[in-house]
Coordinates of C-alpha atoms in Angstrom, one line a residue:
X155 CA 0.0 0.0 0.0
X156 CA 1.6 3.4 -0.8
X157 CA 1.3 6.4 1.2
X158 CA -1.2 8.1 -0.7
X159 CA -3.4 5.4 -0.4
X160 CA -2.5 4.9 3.4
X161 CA -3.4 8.5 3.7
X162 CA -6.1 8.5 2.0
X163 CA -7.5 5.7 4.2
X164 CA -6.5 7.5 7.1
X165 CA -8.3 10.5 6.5
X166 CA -11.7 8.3 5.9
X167 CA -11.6 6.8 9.1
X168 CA -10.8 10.0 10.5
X169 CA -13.9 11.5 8.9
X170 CA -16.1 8.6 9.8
X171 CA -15.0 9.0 13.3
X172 CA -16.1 12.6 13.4
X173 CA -19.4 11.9 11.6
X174 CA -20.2 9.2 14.1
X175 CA -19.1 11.8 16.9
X176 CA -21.4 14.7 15.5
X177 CA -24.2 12.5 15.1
X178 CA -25.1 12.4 18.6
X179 CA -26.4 8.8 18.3
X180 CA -25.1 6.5 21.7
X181 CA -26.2 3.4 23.1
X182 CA -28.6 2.7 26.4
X183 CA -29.5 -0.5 28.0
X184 CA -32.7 -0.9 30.1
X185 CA -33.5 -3.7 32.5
X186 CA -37.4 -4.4 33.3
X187 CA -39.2 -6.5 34.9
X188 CA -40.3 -10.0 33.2
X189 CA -44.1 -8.4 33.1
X190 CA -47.4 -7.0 30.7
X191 CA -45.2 -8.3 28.1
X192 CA -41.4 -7.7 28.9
X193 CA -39.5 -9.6 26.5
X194 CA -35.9 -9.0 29.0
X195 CA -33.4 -6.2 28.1
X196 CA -33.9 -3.4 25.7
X197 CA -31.1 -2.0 23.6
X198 CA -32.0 1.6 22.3
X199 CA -30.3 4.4 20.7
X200 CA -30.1 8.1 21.6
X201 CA -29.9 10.9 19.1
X202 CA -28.7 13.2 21.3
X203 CA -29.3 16.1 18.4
X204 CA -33.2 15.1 18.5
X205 CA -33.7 13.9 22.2
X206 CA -35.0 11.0 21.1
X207 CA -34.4 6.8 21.9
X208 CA -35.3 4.4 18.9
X209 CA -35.2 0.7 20.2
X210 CA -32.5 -1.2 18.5
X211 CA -33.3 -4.7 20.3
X212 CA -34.7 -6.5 22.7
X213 CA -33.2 -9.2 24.7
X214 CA -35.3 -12.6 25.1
X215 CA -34.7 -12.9 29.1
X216 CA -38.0 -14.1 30.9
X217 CA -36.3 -14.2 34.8
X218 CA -36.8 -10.7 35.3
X219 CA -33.4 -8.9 34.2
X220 CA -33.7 -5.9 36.6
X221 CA -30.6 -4.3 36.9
X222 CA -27.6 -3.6 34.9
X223 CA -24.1 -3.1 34.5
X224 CA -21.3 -2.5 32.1
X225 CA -17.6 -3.9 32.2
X226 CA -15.6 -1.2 31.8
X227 CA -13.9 -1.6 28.5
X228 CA -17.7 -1.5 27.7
X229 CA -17.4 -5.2 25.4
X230 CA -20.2 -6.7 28.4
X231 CA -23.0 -6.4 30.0
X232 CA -23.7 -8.4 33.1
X233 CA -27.6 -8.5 34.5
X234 CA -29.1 -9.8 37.5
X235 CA -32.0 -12.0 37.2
X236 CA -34.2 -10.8 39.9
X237 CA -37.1 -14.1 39.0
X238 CA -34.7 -16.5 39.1
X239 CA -35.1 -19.4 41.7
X240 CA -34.1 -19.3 45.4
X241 CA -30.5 -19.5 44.0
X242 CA -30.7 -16.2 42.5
X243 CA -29.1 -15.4 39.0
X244 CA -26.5 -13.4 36.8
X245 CA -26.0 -13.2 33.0
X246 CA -23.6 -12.2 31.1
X247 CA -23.7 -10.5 27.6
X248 CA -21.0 -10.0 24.8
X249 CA -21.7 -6.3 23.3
X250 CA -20.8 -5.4 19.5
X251 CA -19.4 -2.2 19.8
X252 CA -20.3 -0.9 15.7
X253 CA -24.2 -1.4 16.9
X254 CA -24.8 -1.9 20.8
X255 CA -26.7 -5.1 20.4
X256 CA -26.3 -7.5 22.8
X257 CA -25.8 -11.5 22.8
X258 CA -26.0 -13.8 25.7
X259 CA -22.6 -15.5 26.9
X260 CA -23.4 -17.1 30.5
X261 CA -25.1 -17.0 33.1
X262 CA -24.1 -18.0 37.1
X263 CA -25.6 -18.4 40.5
X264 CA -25.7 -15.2 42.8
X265 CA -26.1 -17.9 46.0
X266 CA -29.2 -16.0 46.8
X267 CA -33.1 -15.1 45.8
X268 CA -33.8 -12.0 44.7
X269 CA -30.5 -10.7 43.4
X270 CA -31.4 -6.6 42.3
X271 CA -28.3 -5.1 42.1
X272 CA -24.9 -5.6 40.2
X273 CA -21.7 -3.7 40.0
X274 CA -18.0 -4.2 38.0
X275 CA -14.8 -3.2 39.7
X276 CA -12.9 -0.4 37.9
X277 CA -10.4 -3.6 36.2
X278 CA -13.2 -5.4 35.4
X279 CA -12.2 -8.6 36.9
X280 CA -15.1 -8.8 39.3
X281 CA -18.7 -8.9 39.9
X282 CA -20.4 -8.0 43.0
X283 CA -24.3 -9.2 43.5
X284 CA -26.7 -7.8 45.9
X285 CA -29.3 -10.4 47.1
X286 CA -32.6 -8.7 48.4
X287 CA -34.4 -11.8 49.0
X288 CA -31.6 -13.8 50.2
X289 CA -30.0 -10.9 52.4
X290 CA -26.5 -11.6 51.2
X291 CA -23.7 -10.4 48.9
X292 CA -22.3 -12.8 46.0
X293 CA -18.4 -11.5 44.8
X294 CA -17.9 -13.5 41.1
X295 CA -14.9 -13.4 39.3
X296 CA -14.9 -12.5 35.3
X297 CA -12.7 -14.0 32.9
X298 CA -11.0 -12.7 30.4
X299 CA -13.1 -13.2 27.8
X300 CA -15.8 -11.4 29.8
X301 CA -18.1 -14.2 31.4
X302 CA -18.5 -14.5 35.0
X303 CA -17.2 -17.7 36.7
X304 CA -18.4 -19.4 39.8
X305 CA -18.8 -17.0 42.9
X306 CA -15.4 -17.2 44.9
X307 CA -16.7 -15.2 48.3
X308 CA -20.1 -14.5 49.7
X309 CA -21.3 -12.8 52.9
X310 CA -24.8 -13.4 54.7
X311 CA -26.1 -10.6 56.6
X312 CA -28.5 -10.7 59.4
X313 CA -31.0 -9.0 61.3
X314 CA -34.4 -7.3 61.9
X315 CA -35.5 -3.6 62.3
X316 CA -37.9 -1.6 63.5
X317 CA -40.1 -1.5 60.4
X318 CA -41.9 -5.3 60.8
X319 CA -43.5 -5.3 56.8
X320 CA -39.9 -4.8 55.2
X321 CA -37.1 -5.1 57.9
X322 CA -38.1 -8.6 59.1
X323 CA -35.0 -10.4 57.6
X324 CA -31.7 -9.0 55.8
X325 CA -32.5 -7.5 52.4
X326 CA -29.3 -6.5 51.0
X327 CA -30.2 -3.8 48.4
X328 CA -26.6 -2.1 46.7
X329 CA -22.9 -2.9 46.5
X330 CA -21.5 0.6 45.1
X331 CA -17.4 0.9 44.9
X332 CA -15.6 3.1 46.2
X333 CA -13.7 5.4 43.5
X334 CA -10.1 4.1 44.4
X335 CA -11.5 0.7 44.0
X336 CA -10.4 -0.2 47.4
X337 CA -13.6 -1.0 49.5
X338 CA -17.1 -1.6 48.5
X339 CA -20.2 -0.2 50.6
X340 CA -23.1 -2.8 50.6
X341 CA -26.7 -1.1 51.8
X342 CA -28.6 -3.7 53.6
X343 CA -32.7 -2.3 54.0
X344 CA -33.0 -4.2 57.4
X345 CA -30.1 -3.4 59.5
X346 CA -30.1 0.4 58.5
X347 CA -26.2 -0.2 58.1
X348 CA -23.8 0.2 54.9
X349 CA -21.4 -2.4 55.7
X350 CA -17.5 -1.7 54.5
X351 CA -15.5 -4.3 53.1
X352 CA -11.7 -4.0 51.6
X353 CA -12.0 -5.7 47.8
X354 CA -9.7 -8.1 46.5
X355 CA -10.6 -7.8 42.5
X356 CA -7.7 -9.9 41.6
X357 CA -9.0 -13.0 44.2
X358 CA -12.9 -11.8 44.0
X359 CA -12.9 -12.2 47.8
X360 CA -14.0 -9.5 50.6
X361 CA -13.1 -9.1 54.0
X362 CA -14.8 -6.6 56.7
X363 CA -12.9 -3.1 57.0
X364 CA -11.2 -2.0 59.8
X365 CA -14.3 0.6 60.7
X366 CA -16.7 -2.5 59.4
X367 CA -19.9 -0.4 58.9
X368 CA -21.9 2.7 59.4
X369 CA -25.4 3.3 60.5
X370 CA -28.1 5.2 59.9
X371 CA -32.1 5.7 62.0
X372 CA -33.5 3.0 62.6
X373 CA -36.4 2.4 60.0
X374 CA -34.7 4.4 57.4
X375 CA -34.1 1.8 55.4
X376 CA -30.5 2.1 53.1
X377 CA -31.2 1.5 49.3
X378 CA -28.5 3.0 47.1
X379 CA -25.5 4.7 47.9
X380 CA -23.3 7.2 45.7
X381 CA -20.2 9.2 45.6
X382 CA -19.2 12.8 44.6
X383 CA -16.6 13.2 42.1
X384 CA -14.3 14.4 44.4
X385 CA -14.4 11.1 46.6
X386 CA -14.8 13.0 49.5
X387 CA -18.2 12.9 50.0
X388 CA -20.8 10.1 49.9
X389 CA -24.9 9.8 49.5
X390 CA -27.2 7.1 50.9
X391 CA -31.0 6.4 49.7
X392 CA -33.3 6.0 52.9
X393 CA -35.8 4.3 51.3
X394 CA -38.2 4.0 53.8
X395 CA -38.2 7.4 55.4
X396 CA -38.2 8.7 51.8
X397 CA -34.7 10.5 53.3
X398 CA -31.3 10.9 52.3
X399 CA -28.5 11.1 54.7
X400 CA -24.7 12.4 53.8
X401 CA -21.4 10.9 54.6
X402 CA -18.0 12.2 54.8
X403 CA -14.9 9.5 54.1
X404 CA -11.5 8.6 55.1
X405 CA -9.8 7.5 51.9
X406 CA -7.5 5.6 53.8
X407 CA -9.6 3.0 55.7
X408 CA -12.6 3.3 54.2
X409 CA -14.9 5.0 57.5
X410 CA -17.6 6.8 56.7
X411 CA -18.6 9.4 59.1
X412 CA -22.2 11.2 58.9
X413 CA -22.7 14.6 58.9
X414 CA -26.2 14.9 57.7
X415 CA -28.7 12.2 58.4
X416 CA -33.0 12.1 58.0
X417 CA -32.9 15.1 55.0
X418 CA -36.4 14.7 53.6
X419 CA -37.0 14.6 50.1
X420 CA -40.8 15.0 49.4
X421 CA -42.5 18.1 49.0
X422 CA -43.6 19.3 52.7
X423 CA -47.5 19.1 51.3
X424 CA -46.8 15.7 49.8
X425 CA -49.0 13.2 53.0
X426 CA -49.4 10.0 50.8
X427 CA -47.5 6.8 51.0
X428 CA -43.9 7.1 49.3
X429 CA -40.4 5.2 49.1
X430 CA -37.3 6.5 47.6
X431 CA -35.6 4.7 45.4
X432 CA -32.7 5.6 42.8
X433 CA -30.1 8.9 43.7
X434 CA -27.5 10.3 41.1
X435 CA -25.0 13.4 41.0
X436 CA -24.6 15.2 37.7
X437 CA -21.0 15.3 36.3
X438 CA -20.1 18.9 38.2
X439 CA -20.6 17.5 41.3
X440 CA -23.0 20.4 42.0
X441 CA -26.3 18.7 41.9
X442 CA -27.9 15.6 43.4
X443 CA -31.2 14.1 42.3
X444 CA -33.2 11.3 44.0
X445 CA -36.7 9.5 43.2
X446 CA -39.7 9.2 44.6
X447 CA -42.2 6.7 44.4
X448 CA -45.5 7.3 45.5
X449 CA -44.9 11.3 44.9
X450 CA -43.7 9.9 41.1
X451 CA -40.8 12.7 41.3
X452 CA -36.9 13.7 41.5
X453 CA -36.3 15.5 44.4
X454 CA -33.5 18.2 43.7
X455 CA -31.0 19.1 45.9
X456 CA -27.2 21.8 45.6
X457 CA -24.2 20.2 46.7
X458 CA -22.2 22.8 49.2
X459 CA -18.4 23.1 49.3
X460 CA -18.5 20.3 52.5
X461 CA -20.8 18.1 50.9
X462 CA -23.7 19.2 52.6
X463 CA -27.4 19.0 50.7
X464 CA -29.5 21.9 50.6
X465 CA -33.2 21.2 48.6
X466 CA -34.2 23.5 45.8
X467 CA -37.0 21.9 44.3
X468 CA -38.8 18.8 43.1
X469 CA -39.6 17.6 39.2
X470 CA -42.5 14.9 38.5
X471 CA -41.1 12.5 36.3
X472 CA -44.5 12.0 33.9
X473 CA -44.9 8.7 34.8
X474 CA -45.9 6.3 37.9
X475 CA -43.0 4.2 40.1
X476 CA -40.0 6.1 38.8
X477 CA -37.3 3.5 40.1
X478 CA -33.8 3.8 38.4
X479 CA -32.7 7.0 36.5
X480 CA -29.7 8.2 34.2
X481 CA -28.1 11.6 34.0
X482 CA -26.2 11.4 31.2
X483 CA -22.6 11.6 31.0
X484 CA -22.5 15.0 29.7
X485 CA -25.2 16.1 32.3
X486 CA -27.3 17.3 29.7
X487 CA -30.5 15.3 30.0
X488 CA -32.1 12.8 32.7
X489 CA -33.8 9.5 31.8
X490 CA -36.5 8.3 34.4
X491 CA -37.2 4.6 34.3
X492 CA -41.1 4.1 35.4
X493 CA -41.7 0.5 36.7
X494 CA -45.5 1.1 36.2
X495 CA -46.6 3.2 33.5
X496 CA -44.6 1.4 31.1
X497 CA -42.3 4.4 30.0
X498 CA -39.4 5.9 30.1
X499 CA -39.4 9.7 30.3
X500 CA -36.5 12.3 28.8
X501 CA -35.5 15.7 30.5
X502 CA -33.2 18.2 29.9
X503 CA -30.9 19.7 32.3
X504 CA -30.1 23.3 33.2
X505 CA -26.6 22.6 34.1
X506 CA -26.7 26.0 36.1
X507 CA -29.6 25.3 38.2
X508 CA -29.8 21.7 38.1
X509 CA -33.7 22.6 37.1
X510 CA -35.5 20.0 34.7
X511 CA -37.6 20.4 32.2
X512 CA -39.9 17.3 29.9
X513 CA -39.3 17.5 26.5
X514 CA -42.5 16.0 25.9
X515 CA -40.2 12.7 24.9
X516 CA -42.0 9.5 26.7
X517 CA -40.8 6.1 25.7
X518 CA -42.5 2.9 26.2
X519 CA -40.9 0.0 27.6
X520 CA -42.7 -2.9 29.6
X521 CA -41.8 -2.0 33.6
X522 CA -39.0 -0.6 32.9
X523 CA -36.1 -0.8 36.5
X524 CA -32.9 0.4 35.2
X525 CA -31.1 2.7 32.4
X526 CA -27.8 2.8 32.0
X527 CA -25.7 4.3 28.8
X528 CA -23.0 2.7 27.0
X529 CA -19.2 4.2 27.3
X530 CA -17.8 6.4 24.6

């Protein structure tokens, strides 16, 4: 090949590259629930230009494949199966990177019913499962060619709380990472405790911290747990007091302190039933959103220079049950996943206020539980 040619060539991909860039088109993934009609996972893509999602798949998985996550090089896609047996489940999924589409690889045991939450450490070389019916946490190891192998560790929590209808066993709800990929923060809904464990992603195994957990009210219920940018700071869901509560942490051991605990989310007029579910901080770090179900909002909140949470509004979400939601990379729009209105609803995002506002775009999607986007 001569170098006009290899030029030549050069400056086509080059073009095709931009062209792909400009068109504003990415891949999402949503998880639902196996119900009115769910065929499993939906693959759909955003045209970021428009503000619109066009479904590019859908994913025959009949065992409920709630919630998702990505490996990090962004070649798989792992899902729990929340309806699988009392042995819980976990799938994983090869993803072609020219179209997003998805195609199933493997699938393991998450040692527990009920498993409703997954995430991938930062080097992709393990799993970590959170069993709500089965109160216990499932660490798998994945290969190299991106399937998960047997689980290598597992911890069973225990315990009852103050709430009898949901606290009367361990219901382990989240496993979020910690961004130096040193410990992992595991929400259990009973205990009203994040319990801290140092990570061993080359072994898959876990072992308790030196500060082994934190704790929140009693009755309040942890869900899902997140982190600021800046790693300082840290967010917990209280699902059942429809709260939020704030956390500062030692990078060094992994203790989380709390310095705001109980901040309500619902609109003070708001008296019906509500849980909280999902929570999310837009790419600035300035802005922190979590949902509402019963009120069927976000609940808006600033982000202060020591991590403290003051409330400036609340956005309904156009839809009923809005469980998992997406700010998008770019923090330019919000996805809002509604377990029971069928739909998926789109904002867009004043990055200066953190305001929202419904562009009118709903999407339907059989009870829809999670929405995550694909790396670019």
């Amino acid at each position: 090949m001569n170098k006009v040619v290899r030029c030549f060539l050069g400056a086509m991909l080059g073009l095709s590259a931009v062209a792909q860039a400009q068109s504003g088109k990415e891949i999402m993934y949503v998880g639902t629930y196996s119900l009115r009609g769910s065929e499993g996972i939906y693959v759909f893509e955003f045209d970021r230009k428009a503000g619109t999602m066009q479904q590019l798949q859908a994913v025959s998985n009949a065992k409920s494949p709630s919630f998702l996550a990505l490996h990090p090089s962004g070649n798989y896609l792992y899902s729990v199966n929340e309806g699988a047996d009392k042995l819980g489940g976990v799938s994983s999924y090869s993803v072609d990177k020219a179209t997003g589409k998805l195609q199933f690889m493997n699938g393991q045991s998450s040692l527990g019913g009920g498993p409703c939450h997954i995430s991938v450490d930062q080097t992709g070389k393990t799993a970590f499962v959170s069993n709500y019916g089965g109160g216990s946490l499932a660490v798998l190891p994945i290969g190299a060619d991106g399937k998960l192998k047997v689980a290598t560790d597992s911890v069973q929590d225990a315990g009852t709380g103050p709430n009898t209808q949901r606290q009367d066993k361990a219901h382990v709800h989240s496993a979020t990472l910690a961004p130096d990929n040193r410990f992992v923060y595991v929400a259990d809904l009973t205990t009203d405790k994040l319990n801290i464990f140092e990570t061993d992603v080359k072994a898959s195994t876990v072992k308790p911290a030196s500060t082994p957990y934190a704790t929140v009210k009693p009755g309040s219920g942890p869900r899902h747990f997140t982190f600021h940018p800046n790693g300082k700071y840290a967010y917990l869901v209280e699902e059942l007091s429809s709260s939020v509560a704030v956390f500062s942490r030692n990078p060094k051991t992994g203790e989380l302190t709390l310095i705001q605990d109980g901040i309500k989310t619902l609109p003070a007029d708001f008296t019906d039933s509500n849980t909280s579910a999902d929570i999310h901080i837009d790419p600035s770090g300035k802005f922190l959103y979590q949902s509402n179900r019963g009120y069927n909002g976000l609940a808006i909140f600033t982000i202060g220079s020591d991590g403290k949470l003051t409330k400036v509004g609340d956005q309904p979400t156009e839809g009923k049950t809005p469980r998992n939601f997406l700010i998008d990379p770019k923090g330019e729009f919000v996805f809002v996943a509604h377990q029971d209105s069928d739909n998926i609803t789109i904002f867009k995002r004043d990055q200066k206020t953190g305001k929202l506002t419904y562009t009118g775009q709903s999407v339907k999607v059989p009870a829809p539980v999670c929405v995550i986007m694909a790396n670019r």
